[in-house]
XYZ file of C-alpha atoms in Angstrom:
134
model
C -2.218 12.881 -18.782
C -5.739 14.457 -18.438
C -8.305 13.176 -20.742
C -8.102 16.747 -22.920
C -3.914 15.827 -23.306
C -4.916 11.959 -23.566
C -7.904 12.429 -27.060
C -5.397 14.784 -28.725
C -2.541 12.906 -28.918
C -4.766 9.791 -29.608
C -5.991 11.293 -32.502
C -2.764 12.228 -33.044
C -1.764 9.240 -33.296
C -4.520 7.963 -34.309
C -3.294 9.798 -37.913
C 0.543 9.135 -37.364
C 0.564 6.905 -41.104
C 2.988 6.129 -43.627
C 2.872 4.414 -47.007
C 4.643 1.462 -47.035
C 4.573 1.474 -50.730
C 8.035 2.490 -51.872
C 9.718 -1.196 -51.471
C 8.168 -4.450 -52.264
C 9.606 -7.536 -51.186
C 9.825 -10.522 -54.668
C 10.615 -14.083 -53.044
C 12.304 -14.180 -56.846
C 15.049 -12.025 -55.427
C 16.002 -13.297 -52.406
C 18.919 -15.285 -51.513
C 18.157 -19.253 -50.942
C 19.838 -18.735 -48.110
C 18.409 -16.299 -45.720
C 21.832 -15.120 -43.921
C 23.653 -14.516 -47.099
C 20.218 -11.720 -47.452
C 21.012 -10.380 -43.777
C 24.616 -9.327 -45.114
C 22.737 -7.803 -48.151
C 20.286 -6.134 -46.357
C 22.301 -5.163 -43.653
C 24.905 -3.873 -46.496
C 21.911 -1.912 -48.038
C 21.076 -0.874 -44.000
C 24.616 0.622 -44.177
C 24.557 2.261 -47.594
C 21.512 4.298 -46.757
C 22.612 5.821 -44.077
C 20.109 5.036 -41.902
C 20.672 5.699 -37.680
C 22.224 2.987 -36.242
C 21.700 -0.244 -38.747
C 23.101 -2.395 -36.061
C 19.660 -1.641 -33.509
C 18.042 -4.368 -32.762
C 14.951 -4.508 -30.546
C 16.859 -8.143 -28.506
C 13.450 -9.748 -26.331
C 13.428 -12.440 -24.470
C 11.626 -14.415 -21.760
C 11.858 -14.146 -17.483
C 8.793 -15.171 -15.473
C 6.557 -16.698 -18.808
C 6.702 -12.191 -18.946
C 8.649 -11.285 -22.805
C 11.280 -8.260 -21.854
C 12.739 -6.303 -24.972
C 16.015 -3.127 -25.705
C 17.932 -2.502 -27.812
C 21.105 -4.210 -28.087
C 24.448 -3.157 -31.340
C 24.941 -6.536 -33.338
C 28.258 -5.842 -33.783
C 28.900 -8.482 -35.838
C 27.842 -12.352 -37.709
C 30.331 -15.711 -37.125
C 29.447 -18.998 -38.280
C 25.814 -17.944 -38.933
C 25.166 -16.679 -35.460
C 24.451 -12.933 -34.693
C 26.588 -11.821 -32.347
C 26.206 -9.530 -29.283
C 28.008 -8.278 -26.311
C 26.355 -8.228 -22.793
C 27.265 -8.497 -18.913
C 26.632 -12.443 -17.887
C 25.630 -10.590 -14.225
C 23.987 -7.903 -16.061
C 19.486 -8.790 -15.421
C 19.667 -9.628 -20.000
C 22.710 -12.045 -18.855
C 20.345 -13.601 -16.098
C 18.299 -13.585 -18.974
C 19.530 -15.421 -21.848
C 20.835 -17.977 -18.617
C 17.738 -19.307 -17.013
C 16.231 -19.230 -20.749
C 17.939 -18.845 -24.006
C 15.128 -18.579 -26.887
C 15.406 -14.454 -27.642
C 14.319 -13.519 -31.163
C 16.361 -9.988 -32.229
C 13.946 -7.627 -34.674
C 16.653 -4.507 -36.827
C 13.689 -2.160 -37.996
C 16.081 -0.157 -40.462
C 12.785 2.448 -41.988
C 14.301 4.016 -44.957
C 14.613 1.086 -46.423
C 10.571 0.514 -45.205
C 11.968 -3.021 -43.328
C 12.479 -5.089 -40.765
C 13.862 -8.082 -40.233
C 13.230 -10.621 -37.522
C 15.603 -13.355 -36.267
C 13.978 -16.036 -33.733
C 16.081 -18.675 -32.043
C 18.287 -19.607 -29.105
C 21.057 -17.694 -27.279
C 24.343 -19.407 -26.263
C 27.954 -17.887 -25.409
C 29.922 -16.832 -27.997
C 34.132 -18.498 -27.633
C 36.016 -16.753 -25.266
C 38.423 -15.763 -27.724
C 35.452 -13.792 -29.795
C 34.789 -11.849 -27.110
C 38.496 -11.266 -25.346
C 38.991 -10.485 -29.356
C 36.410 -6.997 -29.229
C 37.039 -6.042 -25.706
C 40.741 -5.775 -26.341
C 39.500 -3.308 -29.377
């Protein structure tokens, strides 16, 4: 990229700003159970008709370096966030090597994001078998 194009792009990027004051978070209105709160917000995201409300960024670690990609949440089972992947993929190997990960959901129409951190575990084979049968 030429210096002129970079300058113009940087000016454009510097001036991109949306006010995020339309929606507020009052902790007194939140559920005590974070899973119930997530359910409530996911329902709101679906109703808002935002694009791909179940899309989230999965961040893993490999060789002490973060890697991130978008995956689709496919369910909640026993307070676990479920997505599917090929165990032989790069993502599958990263999870096998280091199960610590994070998910981030971004629902722009609601001016809301949710970050979840924890350890990934494989679901019971019957859960994944049921999914792939569909």
